[in-house]
Amino acid sequence: MSHSVGQVAGFAGVTVRTLHHYDAIGLLVPSERSHAGHRRYGDADLDRLQQILFYRELGFPLDEVAALLDDPDADPREHLRRQHELLTARIEKLRKMAEAVEHAMEARTMGIDLTPEERFEVFGDKDPEQYAEEAERRWGGTETYVESQRRAASYTKGDWQRMRAEVADWGERYAALMAAGESPAGEAAMDLAEEHRLHIDGWFYPCSYAAHRDLADLYVADERFTAFYDAMRPGLAEHLREAIRANAARHDG
């Protein structure tokens, strides 16, 4: 039994134009023609089309699809095995993507649950979501980002005020430590670096010593972070970076 090009297009969910193109490039040449010269597709043609569409769905270029299907040494069972492996990997990738999107949607939907007045009261003229799009672009989908968004979405105005008070108090003590000439590798500086790590760990996401070291580098490499810490005292960002490194080494050791 054979089928017309229109029927096959309907079966496969492709356009007639696509089937004409596959015929023109030799990727899928119908095995029969009607008396009027119209294309007719048999069961073997439909089986080949199914394989073509599978590889196309996975992003293979048409020339690679042709090479795969026309390999004289290819075993049909090997095709099925390869397709199963590719499909399994694709399913797992899509599952992870869907999970990340769901978490991001949940976090974005909840947002920082404060009224405009409360935001101004807590943050003043500093927008807490000023870099939200950049953060999502750089880290969106990671467990750290999702956890940070989840926690932030649950905080009340009082929570944000306590958090900012903690930061201000810590900044004053760190600035005083620097004014006293304390070394970044000294016990006092390392203790404040540990307090800094625990603040992140408690308010935003689990912060390991390795993650804290990475953040420390960012504080110096990114001028916006540098400006934030150096506003507490000039040079604080770099001093803190060295204290974080020393603290991490102290605990790793």
XYZ file of C-alpha atoms in Angstrom:
253
model
C 0.000 0.000 0.000
C 1.346 3.429 -0.905
C 0.407 6.956 0.075
C 0.312 10.310 -1.664
C 2.568 13.174 -0.677
C -0.397 14.950 0.903
C -1.307 11.923 3.002
C 2.292 11.474 4.207
C 2.536 15.138 5.086
C -0.579 14.705 7.225
C 0.740 11.542 8.885
C 4.125 13.038 9.720
C 3.115 16.587 10.595
C 5.356 18.131 7.937
C 4.593 20.240 4.894
C 4.325 18.974 1.340
C 7.078 21.436 0.499
C 9.392 19.714 3.008
C 8.767 16.337 1.400
C 9.448 17.822 -2.047
C 12.734 19.233 -0.697
C 13.757 15.887 0.812
C 13.079 14.304 -2.592
C 15.052 16.974 -4.455
C 18.178 16.487 -2.309
C 17.909 12.710 -2.370
C 17.223 12.347 1.338
C 13.807 10.757 0.894
C 13.008 9.699 -2.672
C 9.557 8.070 -2.912
C 9.796 4.487 -4.081
C 6.850 4.770 -6.453
C 5.223 7.137 -8.894
C 1.642 7.116 -10.100
C 0.775 6.897 -13.815
C 0.481 10.673 -13.730
C 3.973 10.989 -12.214
C 2.836 11.852 -8.684
C 4.924 10.740 -5.720
C 3.783 7.621 -3.845
C 5.358 6.564 -0.539
C 5.556 2.964 0.639
C 6.080 1.524 4.125
C 9.886 1.613 3.777
C 9.686 5.290 2.804
C 7.590 6.050 5.863
C 10.067 4.212 8.060
C 12.938 6.279 6.619
C 10.943 9.490 7.090
C 10.382 8.608 10.725
C 14.133 8.263 11.233
C 14.814 11.514 9.374
C 12.387 13.420 11.551
C 13.826 11.886 14.684
C 17.351 13.046 13.903
C 16.068 16.448 12.755
C 14.256 16.855 16.079
C 17.578 16.289 17.819
C 19.158 19.040 15.724
C 21.143 16.990 13.203
C 21.787 18.807 9.876
C 20.262 17.149 6.828
C 23.640 16.135 5.394
C 24.514 14.325 8.638
C 21.108 12.637 8.656
C 21.710 11.403 5.123
C 25.156 10.084 6.060
C 23.723 8.236 9.054
C 20.873 6.641 7.131
C 22.875 5.779 4.023
C 25.820 4.171 5.802
C 26.108 0.750 4.123
C 27.527 -0.781 7.291
C 24.739 0.500 9.538
C 22.625 -2.103 11.299
C 18.951 -1.117 11.714
C 19.179 -2.283 15.319
C 22.176 0.016 15.821
C 20.038 2.906 14.589
C 17.402 2.073 17.168
C 19.990 1.762 19.934
C 21.566 5.094 18.996
C 18.167 6.775 18.812
C 17.222 5.395 22.207
C 20.434 6.752 23.762
C 19.977 10.165 22.157
C 16.338 10.341 23.137
C 17.066 9.325 26.727
C 19.720 12.046 27.005
C 17.344 14.594 25.451
C 14.557 13.666 27.874
C 16.872 14.107 30.864
C 18.098 17.466 29.568
C 14.541 18.670 28.966
C 13.474 17.435 32.387
C 16.208 19.484 34.045
C 15.354 22.511 31.933
C 11.682 22.228 32.819
C 12.511 21.890 36.511
C 14.735 24.971 36.410
C 12.066 26.976 34.583
C 9.424 25.918 37.093
C 11.607 27.058 39.991
C 12.402 30.332 38.247
C 8.710 30.905 37.528
C 7.865 30.231 41.154
C 10.519 32.621 42.401
C 9.669 35.333 39.868
C 5.951 35.022 40.650
C 6.508 35.455 44.377
C 9.082 38.237 44.051
C 10.150 40.361 46.984
C 6.818 40.732 48.674
C 6.990 44.395 49.696
C 4.865 47.373 48.753
C 6.640 50.284 46.984
C 6.530 52.225 50.259
C 8.064 49.355 52.199
C 10.778 48.907 49.573
C 11.762 52.550 49.898
C 11.664 52.314 53.683
C 13.951 49.272 53.694
C 16.255 49.922 50.735
C 16.080 53.696 50.276
C 17.029 54.677 46.728
C 18.800 51.366 46.074
C 16.676 48.990 44.011
C 17.077 45.435 45.417
C 16.231 44.022 41.979
C 18.502 46.366 40.024
C 20.610 43.483 38.800
C 17.877 40.824 38.855
C 17.883 40.244 35.097
C 21.680 40.002 34.995
C 21.698 37.569 37.913
C 19.093 35.402 36.228
C 21.039 35.478 32.979
C 24.305 34.498 34.689
C 23.051 32.032 37.286
C 19.387 31.324 36.519
C 18.575 27.623 36.812
C 21.411 26.847 39.221
C 20.476 25.442 42.614
C 22.124 28.438 44.302
C 20.056 30.946 42.334
C 16.805 29.074 42.846
C 17.384 28.718 46.592
C 18.279 32.399 46.910
C 15.100 33.398 45.051
C 13.005 31.027 47.144
C 14.276 32.447 50.426
C 14.086 36.085 49.328
C 10.483 35.629 48.235
C 9.452 34.665 51.774
C 11.037 37.598 53.634
C 8.938 40.302 55.244
C 9.821 43.956 55.650
C 11.106 43.137 59.142
C 13.355 40.401 57.737
C 14.899 42.772 55.191
C 15.426 45.421 57.876
C 17.187 42.908 60.154
C 19.338 41.761 57.280
C 20.418 45.301 56.406
C 21.086 46.050 60.067
C 23.362 43.002 60.240
C 25.253 44.170 57.151
C 25.646 47.695 58.535
C 26.885 46.432 61.901
C 29.315 44.039 60.240
C 30.584 46.811 57.971
C 31.259 49.118 60.908
C 33.203 46.436 62.733
C 35.196 45.515 59.640
C 36.034 49.163 58.954
C 37.195 49.537 62.573
C 39.348 46.438 62.200
C 41.047 47.952 59.155
C 41.507 51.291 60.925
C 43.315 49.405 63.704
C 45.741 48.009 61.103
C 44.656 44.370 61.431
C 46.046 41.995 58.825
C 43.597 40.139 56.542
C 45.256 36.926 57.707
C 44.762 37.762 61.379
C 42.254 36.013 63.619
C 39.967 39.043 63.890
C 39.714 39.517 60.115
C 39.180 35.802 59.508
C 36.443 35.739 62.148
C 34.615 38.587 60.406
C 35.093 36.808 57.074
C 33.483 33.727 58.608
C 30.634 35.879 59.899
C 30.221 37.217 56.347
C 29.998 33.660 54.976
C 27.450 32.645 57.588
C 25.351 35.711 56.774
C 25.098 34.570 53.139
C 24.545 30.973 54.235
C 21.762 31.950 56.607
C 19.922 34.489 54.492
C 20.382 33.385 50.893
C 21.881 29.982 50.046
C 24.317 27.376 51.385
C 27.724 29.036 51.037
C 30.698 26.681 51.136
C 34.243 27.914 51.663
C 34.964 27.305 47.968
C 31.904 29.333 46.968
C 32.933 32.063 49.392
C 36.378 32.255 47.765
C 34.734 32.659 44.359
C 32.591 35.471 45.710
C 35.667 37.146 47.186
C 37.269 37.285 43.752
C 34.066 38.792 42.353
C 34.114 41.515 45.001
C 37.375 42.797 43.544
C 36.813 41.931 39.869
C 33.370 43.545 39.586
C 33.509 47.295 40.198
C 29.931 47.341 41.483
C 30.755 44.950 44.316
C 33.989 46.816 44.948
C 32.077 50.097 45.217
C 29.621 48.546 47.682
C 32.322 47.345 50.074
C 34.695 50.261 49.580
C 31.856 52.605 50.536
C 32.192 51.129 54.040
C 35.914 51.932 53.970
C 38.272 52.418 51.013
C 40.134 49.203 50.269
C 37.685 47.023 52.201
C 36.784 44.845 49.188
C 40.377 43.767 48.630
C 41.066 43.370 52.352
C 37.944 41.210 52.662
C 38.991 39.068 49.729
C 42.269 38.210 51.437
C 40.502 37.579 54.760
C 38.033 35.222 53.042
C 40.894 33.343 51.406
C 42.705 33.044 54.730
C 39.547 31.914 56.503
C 38.860 29.286 53.858
C 42.437 28.006 54.120
C 42.098 27.905 57.913
C 39.044 25.669 57.664
C 40.318 23.587 54.765
C 43.439 22.943 56.726
